[in-house]
GROMACS .gro file of C-alpha atoms in nm:
model
  352
    1UNK     CA    1   0.659  10.952  -7.429
    2UNK     CA    2   0.960  10.732  -7.344
    3UNK     CA    3   1.364  10.724  -7.440
    4UNK     CA    4   1.379  10.833  -7.791
    5UNK     CA    5   1.592  10.655  -8.087
    6UNK     CA    6   1.895  10.958  -7.999
    7UNK     CA    7   1.859  10.850  -7.614
    8UNK     CA    8   1.928  10.510  -7.669
    9UNK     CA    9   2.170  10.522  -7.923
   10UNK     CA   10   2.405  10.784  -7.735
   11UNK     CA   11   2.397  10.546  -7.442
   12UNK     CA   12   2.453  10.230  -7.606
   13UNK     CA   13   2.789  10.463  -7.778
   14UNK     CA   14   2.898  10.550  -7.433
   15UNK     CA   15   2.891  10.180  -7.293
   16UNK     CA   16   3.094  10.084  -7.574
   17UNK     CA   17   3.335  10.329  -7.602
   18UNK     CA   18   3.355  10.298  -7.183
   19UNK     CA   19   3.411   9.984  -7.250
   20UNK     CA   20   3.673   9.969  -7.477
   21UNK     CA   21   4.103   9.999  -7.410
   22UNK     CA   22   4.295  10.218  -7.519
   23UNK     CA   23   4.291  10.643  -7.444
   24UNK     CA   24   4.229  10.801  -7.779
   25UNK     CA   25   3.949  11.019  -7.915
   26UNK     CA   26   3.594  10.798  -7.976
   27UNK     CA   27   3.624  10.872  -8.346
   28UNK     CA   28   3.950  10.676  -8.403
   29UNK     CA   29   3.802  10.330  -8.176
   30UNK     CA   30   3.567  10.242  -8.441
   31UNK     CA   31   3.386   9.921  -8.301
   32UNK     CA   32   3.304   9.565  -8.468
   33UNK     CA   33   3.022   9.622  -8.717
   34UNK     CA   34   2.818   9.334  -8.609
   35UNK     CA   35   2.849   9.442  -8.227
   36UNK     CA   36   2.672   9.771  -8.308
   37UNK     CA   37   2.293   9.760  -8.150
   38UNK     CA   38   2.028  10.004  -8.090
   39UNK     CA   39   1.713  10.105  -7.966
   40UNK     CA   40   1.415  10.272  -7.886
   41UNK     CA   41   1.026  10.214  -7.773
   42UNK     CA   42   0.804  10.477  -7.843
   43UNK     CA   43   0.442  10.564  -7.614
   44UNK     CA   44   0.198  10.761  -7.767
   45UNK     CA   45  -0.179  10.810  -7.606
   46UNK     CA   46  -0.490  10.832  -7.879
   47UNK     CA   47  -0.785  11.064  -7.909
   48UNK     CA   48  -1.082  10.979  -8.017
   49UNK     CA   49  -1.194  11.188  -8.341
   50UNK     CA   50  -1.480  11.328  -8.112
   51UNK     CA   51  -1.295  11.450  -7.923
   52UNK     CA   52  -0.994  11.595  -8.148
   53UNK     CA   53  -1.256  11.778  -8.331
   54UNK     CA   54  -1.404  11.972  -8.001
   55UNK     CA   55  -1.073  12.114  -7.950
   56UNK     CA   56  -1.021  12.205  -8.290
   57UNK     CA   57  -1.326  12.427  -8.470
   58UNK     CA   58  -1.129  12.497  -8.721
   59UNK     CA   59  -1.070  12.137  -8.799
   60UNK     CA   60  -0.639  12.186  -8.760
   61UNK     CA   61  -0.535  11.871  -8.530
   62UNK     CA   62  -0.565  11.919  -8.158
   63UNK     CA   63  -0.296  11.984  -7.936
   64UNK     CA   64  -0.381  11.615  -7.801
   65UNK     CA   65  -0.238  11.447  -8.106
   66UNK     CA   66   0.110  11.292  -8.092
   67UNK     CA   67   0.367  11.482  -8.215
   68UNK     CA   68   0.579  11.259  -8.514
   69UNK     CA   69   0.878  11.248  -8.415
   70UNK     CA   70   1.199  11.435  -8.533
   71UNK     CA   71   1.427  11.316  -8.768
   72UNK     CA   72   1.670  11.412  -8.447
   73UNK     CA   73   1.557  11.087  -8.312
   74UNK     CA   74   1.705  10.878  -8.616
   75UNK     CA   75   2.097  10.930  -8.575
   76UNK     CA   76   2.191  10.599  -8.668
   77UNK     CA   77   2.530  10.476  -8.794
   78UNK     CA   78   2.702  10.532  -9.114
   79UNK     CA   79   2.656  10.214  -9.272
   80UNK     CA   80   2.328  10.039  -9.355
   81UNK     CA   81   2.177   9.803  -9.079
   82UNK     CA   82   1.910   9.597  -9.042
   83UNK     CA   83   1.549   9.733  -8.862
   84UNK     CA   84   1.324   9.562  -8.728
   85UNK     CA   85   1.024   9.750  -8.530
   86UNK     CA   86   0.671   9.655  -8.398
   87UNK     CA   87   0.294   9.757  -8.265
   88UNK     CA   88   0.223   9.683  -7.867
   89UNK     CA   89  -0.065   9.754  -7.684
   90UNK     CA   90  -0.145   9.712  -7.350
   91UNK     CA   91  -0.388   9.372  -7.376
   92UNK     CA   92  -0.522   9.464  -6.973
   93UNK     CA   93  -0.648   9.833  -7.063
   94UNK     CA   94  -0.770   9.737  -7.386
   95UNK     CA   95  -0.974   9.479  -7.167
   96UNK     CA   96  -1.134   9.737  -6.927
   97UNK     CA   97  -1.131  10.052  -7.210
   98UNK     CA   98  -1.546  10.141  -7.299
   99UNK     CA   99  -1.722  10.249  -7.645
  100UNK     CA  100  -1.766  10.574  -7.396
  101UNK     CA  101  -1.405  10.644  -7.322
  102UNK     CA  102  -1.278  10.932  -7.543
  103UNK     CA  103  -0.900  10.837  -7.467
  104UNK     CA  104  -0.797  10.479  -7.626
  105UNK     CA  105  -0.520  10.320  -7.468
  106UNK     CA  106  -0.191  10.402  -7.440
  107UNK     CA  107   0.041  10.154  -7.727
  108UNK     CA  108   0.402  10.140  -7.785
  109UNK     CA  109   0.605  10.110  -8.089
  110UNK     CA  110   0.945   9.940  -8.040
  111UNK     CA  111   1.235   9.938  -8.286
  112UNK     CA  112   1.547   9.722  -8.310
  113UNK     CA  113   1.874   9.832  -8.551
  114UNK     CA  114   2.167   9.620  -8.589
  115UNK     CA  115   2.345   9.404  -8.789
  116UNK     CA  116   2.374   9.441  -9.149
  117UNK     CA  117   2.068   9.573  -9.419
  118UNK     CA  118   1.892   9.248  -9.426
  119UNK     CA  119   2.035   9.017  -9.164
  120UNK     CA  120   1.737   9.081  -8.879
  121UNK     CA  121   1.490   8.946  -9.172
  122UNK     CA  122   1.670   8.582  -9.065
  123UNK     CA  123   1.542   8.642  -8.692
  124UNK     CA  124   1.208   8.753  -8.754
  125UNK     CA  125   1.065   8.455  -8.556
  126UNK     CA  126   1.314   8.492  -8.231
  127UNK     CA  127   1.243   8.896  -8.255
  128UNK     CA  128   0.872   8.799  -8.232
  129UNK     CA  129   0.891   8.662  -7.981
  130UNK     CA  130   1.128   8.902  -7.754
  131UNK     CA  131   0.889   9.158  -7.850
  132UNK     CA  132   0.649   8.896  -7.690
  133UNK     CA  133   0.868   8.906  -7.380
  134UNK     CA  134   0.882   9.292  -7.382
  135UNK     CA  135   0.466   9.305  -7.383
  136UNK     CA  136   0.455   9.105  -7.074
  137UNK     CA  137   0.658   9.358  -6.891
  138UNK     CA  138   0.497   9.626  -7.045
  139UNK     CA  139   0.146   9.409  -6.916
  140UNK     CA  140   0.236   9.369  -6.583
  141UNK     CA  141   0.229   9.600  -6.287
  142UNK     CA  142   0.568   9.574  -6.231
  143UNK     CA  143   0.659   9.791  -6.571
  144UNK     CA  144   0.894  10.069  -6.466
  145UNK     CA  145   1.107  10.172  -6.693
  146UNK     CA  146   1.444  10.141  -6.564
  147UNK     CA  147   1.434   9.858  -6.390
  148UNK     CA  148   1.257   9.650  -6.611
  149UNK     CA  149   1.175   9.750  -7.008
  150UNK     CA  150   1.532   9.928  -7.071
  151UNK     CA  151   1.762   9.643  -6.952
  152UNK     CA  152   1.500   9.399  -7.154
  153UNK     CA  153   1.577   9.654  -7.444
  154UNK     CA  154   1.926   9.647  -7.438
  155UNK     CA  155   1.988   9.341  -7.434
  156UNK     CA  156   1.820   9.265  -7.751
  157UNK     CA  157   2.060   9.167  -7.946
  158UNK     CA  158   2.258   8.951  -7.758
  159UNK     CA  159   1.948   8.716  -7.677
  160UNK     CA  160   1.803   8.702  -7.971
  161UNK     CA  161   2.097   8.744  -8.248
  162UNK     CA  162   2.388   8.592  -8.034
  163UNK     CA  163   2.284   8.266  -7.910
  164UNK     CA  164   2.349   8.020  -8.281
  165UNK     CA  165   2.716   8.206  -8.238
  166UNK     CA  166   2.782   8.118  -7.911
  167UNK     CA  167   2.670   7.790  -7.969
  168UNK     CA  168   2.911   7.723  -8.195
  169UNK     CA  169   3.177   7.858  -8.005
  170UNK     CA  170   3.084   7.673  -7.714
  171UNK     CA  171   3.043   7.313  -7.851
  172UNK     CA  172   3.308   7.352  -8.159
  173UNK     CA  173   3.320   6.971  -8.327
  174UNK     CA  174   3.063   6.858  -8.113
  175UNK     CA  175   2.779   7.110  -8.268
  176UNK     CA  176   2.771   6.761  -8.459
  177UNK     CA  177   2.554   6.577  -8.199
  178UNK     CA  178   2.335   6.842  -8.146
  179UNK     CA  179   2.258   6.880  -8.485
  180UNK     CA  180   2.156   6.521  -8.490
  181UNK     CA  181   1.907   6.630  -8.190
  182UNK     CA  182   1.759   6.884  -8.394
  183UNK     CA  183   1.708   6.669  -8.740
  184UNK     CA  184   1.577   6.344  -8.588
  185UNK     CA  185   1.367   6.502  -8.293
  186UNK     CA  186   1.532   6.356  -8.055
  187UNK     CA  187   1.500   6.541  -7.687
  188UNK     CA  188   1.758   6.700  -7.516
  189UNK     CA  189   1.852   6.756  -7.121
  190UNK     CA  190   2.096   7.004  -7.010
  191UNK     CA  191   2.254   7.034  -6.680
  192UNK     CA  192   2.474   7.169  -6.434
  193UNK     CA  193   2.412   7.487  -6.729
  194UNK     CA  194   2.321   7.844  -6.640
  195UNK     CA  195   2.036   7.985  -6.737
  196UNK     CA  196   2.139   8.185  -7.040
  197UNK     CA  197   2.330   7.848  -7.195
  198UNK     CA  198   2.052   7.629  -7.128
  199UNK     CA  199   1.821   7.883  -7.313
  200UNK     CA  200   2.074   7.943  -7.615
  201UNK     CA  201   2.061   7.536  -7.695
  202UNK     CA  202   1.652   7.505  -7.706
  203UNK     CA  203   1.673   7.821  -7.906
  204UNK     CA  204   1.976   7.641  -8.079
  205UNK     CA  205   1.744   7.335  -8.137
  206UNK     CA  206   1.452   7.527  -8.210
  207UNK     CA  207   1.600   7.690  -8.507
  208UNK     CA  208   1.751   7.399  -8.656
  209UNK     CA  209   1.454   7.121  -8.655
  210UNK     CA  210   1.226   7.092  -8.944
  211UNK     CA  211   0.936   7.226  -8.802
  212UNK     CA  212   0.721   7.437  -8.960
  213UNK     CA  213   0.874   7.228  -9.313
  214UNK     CA  214   0.681   6.904  -9.244
  215UNK     CA  215   0.362   6.866  -9.155
  216UNK     CA  216   0.304   6.937  -8.780
  217UNK     CA  217   0.144   6.561  -8.765
  218UNK     CA  218   0.437   6.409  -8.923
  219UNK     CA  219   0.654   6.602  -8.670
  220UNK     CA  220   0.467   6.544  -8.371
  221UNK     CA  221   0.430   6.153  -8.449
  222UNK     CA  222   0.856   6.097  -8.535
  223UNK     CA  223   0.944   6.301  -8.135
  224UNK     CA  224   0.669   6.027  -8.009
  225UNK     CA  225   0.870   5.718  -8.246
  226UNK     CA  226   1.174   5.889  -8.128
  227UNK     CA  227   1.132   5.891  -7.779
  228UNK     CA  228   0.983   5.529  -7.788
  229UNK     CA  229   1.273   5.396  -7.961
  230UNK     CA  230   1.517   5.559  -7.769
  231UNK     CA  231   1.412   5.569  -7.465
  232UNK     CA  232   1.626   5.815  -7.350
  233UNK     CA  233   1.743   6.178  -7.407
  234UNK     CA  234   1.987   6.336  -7.502
  235UNK     CA  235   2.165   6.438  -7.216
  236UNK     CA  236   2.431   6.779  -7.220
  237UNK     CA  237   2.678   6.812  -6.892
  238UNK     CA  238   2.777   7.158  -6.865
  239UNK     CA  239   2.942   7.141  -6.514
  240UNK     CA  240   3.337   7.024  -6.637
  241UNK     CA  241   3.569   7.269  -6.852
  242UNK     CA  242   3.368   7.093  -7.156
  243UNK     CA  243   3.060   7.011  -7.235
  244UNK     CA  244   3.013   6.666  -7.268
  245UNK     CA  245   2.703   6.466  -7.443
  246UNK     CA  246   2.571   6.143  -7.354
  247UNK     CA  247   2.359   5.905  -7.535
  248UNK     CA  248   2.434   6.121  -7.823
  249UNK     CA  249   2.444   6.010  -8.217
  250UNK     CA  250   2.567   6.205  -8.544
  251UNK     CA  251   2.644   6.078  -8.881
  252UNK     CA  252   2.829   6.207  -9.226
  253UNK     CA  253   2.536   6.479  -9.335
  254UNK     CA  254   2.597   6.654  -8.941
  255UNK     CA  255   2.950   6.610  -8.981
  256UNK     CA  256   2.991   6.763  -9.258
  257UNK     CA  257   2.729   7.073  -9.182
  258UNK     CA  258   2.923   7.104  -8.836
  259UNK     CA  259   3.207   7.161  -9.070
  260UNK     CA  260   3.077   7.443  -9.267
  261UNK     CA  261   2.958   7.642  -8.854
  262UNK     CA  262   3.365   7.599  -8.780
  263UNK     CA  263   3.446   7.762  -9.081
  264UNK     CA  264   3.167   8.042  -9.084
  265UNK     CA  265   3.333   8.100  -8.714
  266UNK     CA  266   3.653   8.303  -8.801
  267UNK     CA  267   3.430   8.616  -8.948
  268UNK     CA  268   3.257   8.591  -8.579
  269UNK     CA  269   2.941   8.679  -8.824
  270UNK     CA  270   2.599   8.617  -8.644
  271UNK     CA  271   2.366   8.656  -8.939
  272UNK     CA  272   2.656   8.417  -9.137
  273UNK     CA  273   2.544   8.133  -8.824
  274UNK     CA  274   2.200   8.197  -8.874
  275UNK     CA  275   2.241   8.133  -9.269
  276UNK     CA  276   2.380   7.848  -9.212
  277UNK     CA  277   2.136   7.706  -9.010
  278UNK     CA  278   1.862   7.763  -9.285
  279UNK     CA  279   2.088   7.621  -9.550
  280UNK     CA  280   2.085   7.307  -9.313
  281UNK     CA  281   1.764   7.247  -9.309
  282UNK     CA  282   1.689   7.296  -9.644
  283UNK     CA  283   1.920   7.041  -9.755
  284UNK     CA  284   1.772   6.825  -9.527
  285UNK     CA  285   1.466   6.896  -9.698
  286UNK     CA  286   1.552   6.851 -10.024
  287UNK     CA  287   1.681   6.496  -9.933
  288UNK     CA  288   1.344   6.407  -9.753
  289UNK     CA  289   1.169   6.492 -10.053
  290UNK     CA  290   1.428   6.252 -10.285
  291UNK     CA  291   1.389   5.961 -10.085
  292UNK     CA  292   1.011   6.041 -10.069
  293UNK     CA  293   1.007   6.064 -10.506
  294UNK     CA  294   1.215   5.713 -10.532
  295UNK     CA  295   1.001   5.578 -10.240
  296UNK     CA  296   0.665   5.581 -10.487
  297UNK     CA  297   0.889   5.512 -10.801
  298UNK     CA  298   1.024   5.196 -10.641
  299UNK     CA  299   0.657   5.072 -10.531
  300UNK     CA  300   0.641   4.987 -10.927
  301UNK     CA  301   0.993   4.958 -11.028
  302UNK     CA  302   1.282   4.747 -10.902
  303UNK     CA  303   1.544   4.962 -11.040
  304UNK     CA  304   1.410   5.309 -10.847
  305UNK     CA  305   1.460   5.080 -10.540
  306UNK     CA  306   1.842   5.068 -10.614
  307UNK     CA  307   1.806   5.425 -10.686
  308UNK     CA  308   1.703   5.430 -10.301
  309UNK     CA  309   1.983   5.215 -10.164
  310UNK     CA  310   2.269   5.444 -10.328
  311UNK     CA  311   2.066   5.723 -10.222
  312UNK     CA  312   2.076   5.653  -9.844
  313UNK     CA  313   2.400   5.500  -9.885
  314UNK     CA  314   2.580   5.886  -9.989
  315UNK     CA  315   2.399   6.138  -9.817
  316UNK     CA  316   2.491   6.106  -9.535
  317UNK     CA  317   2.163   6.104  -9.283
  318UNK     CA  318   1.984   5.788  -9.428
  319UNK     CA  319   1.923   5.706  -9.062
  320UNK     CA  320   1.697   6.015  -9.016
  321UNK     CA  321   1.568   6.071  -9.369
  322UNK     CA  322   1.445   5.709  -9.322
  323UNK     CA  323   1.200   5.681  -8.999
  324UNK     CA  324   1.085   6.097  -9.126
  325UNK     CA  325   0.946   5.885  -9.426
  326UNK     CA  326   0.826   5.588  -9.253
  327UNK     CA  327   0.622   5.844  -8.998
  328UNK     CA  328   0.471   6.013  -9.332
  329UNK     CA  329   0.404   5.693  -9.530
  330UNK     CA  330   0.263   5.434  -9.244
  331UNK     CA  331  -0.093   5.428  -9.371
  332UNK     CA  332   0.040   5.380  -9.742
  333UNK     CA  333   0.057   4.979  -9.760
  334UNK     CA  334   0.244   5.013 -10.068
  335UNK     CA  335   0.544   5.257  -9.948
  336UNK     CA  336   0.535   5.067  -9.660
  337UNK     CA  337   0.685   4.742  -9.797
  338UNK     CA  338   0.977   4.940  -9.955
  339UNK     CA  339   1.047   5.112  -9.616
  340UNK     CA  340   1.083   4.787  -9.460
  341UNK     CA  341   1.323   4.652  -9.789
  342UNK     CA  342   1.477   4.972  -9.698
  343UNK     CA  343   1.499   4.934  -9.330
  344UNK     CA  344   1.707   4.599  -9.382
  345UNK     CA  345   1.944   4.745  -9.582
  346UNK     CA  346   2.048   5.012  -9.343
  347UNK     CA  347   2.091   4.738  -9.075
  348UNK     CA  348   2.289   4.516  -9.334
  349UNK     CA  349   2.500   4.821  -9.412
  350UNK     CA  350   2.552   4.935  -9.014
  351UNK     CA  351   2.711   4.618  -8.934
  352UNK     CA  352   2.913   4.572  -9.262
   0.00000   0.00000   0.00000
């Protein structure tokens, strides 16, 4: 049995107390709500029903049956926290297990507690990916608890929940360039950076992109189109005191949302940043759908074409939205004619 949640909580609380300044009693030094995070990993060995029956003639559970953790294992803070848990199985042992064997391969349940009650729901994809990394360590021959597993578990909050917050704090006003790259599927290259910062940037780009919200074929075609059009990636050089962008672009839409991130930075709540990311993507999808609706109407109505002009002028992201729609409507001749007119309008507007 691996350490219980109680042991993990006690360990994390000791670390928090030792890192705080001052010498007062521990109960007087309450850490920030969003800095609290807890973890546990339970391992158990299952047995076949035939072996359990052999061990117990009266039908009662045998001593080999895994015990249910006691309530004392779940000592948690006074306030409500989010909970994420996942069942893991060791694939290598599953492959070697035979039908004749009475002992099932070992399985594990990992549990993360932290943040607000609903906050972890926003990070489901990130936590799923993080658990896959844990699964790799469990499957490896070097799956030593102290060396690999516990340090990995201890970092779950910093590695899965905090990257967006760190990126906002790092880039400040330059965050608009990163939002534009995510929205337009422009490749981003990070230079002269430590490994964590590089991972944070790419995690932010993944979270802020419209991947999964538009058709997969459209996304692929758009990535190709953007790469061919610009011939260059956005380059972020982190070698100096402040990160520098090269070949980067932005628009009013991204500038406005950058300000929303900066306004949210005052509270220091990583879950708020994740919600802002989701709102950013939702607004981009709404604008894309509105533009497509106007284009369909403009195929037969000149007034609708005028509405397209007005919308592209006022939405703040007409340059990106028109490229997305152009890729989606590439096989529709009527829409293609309307988009050609709109592209000319956008070029004239940019010159003016």
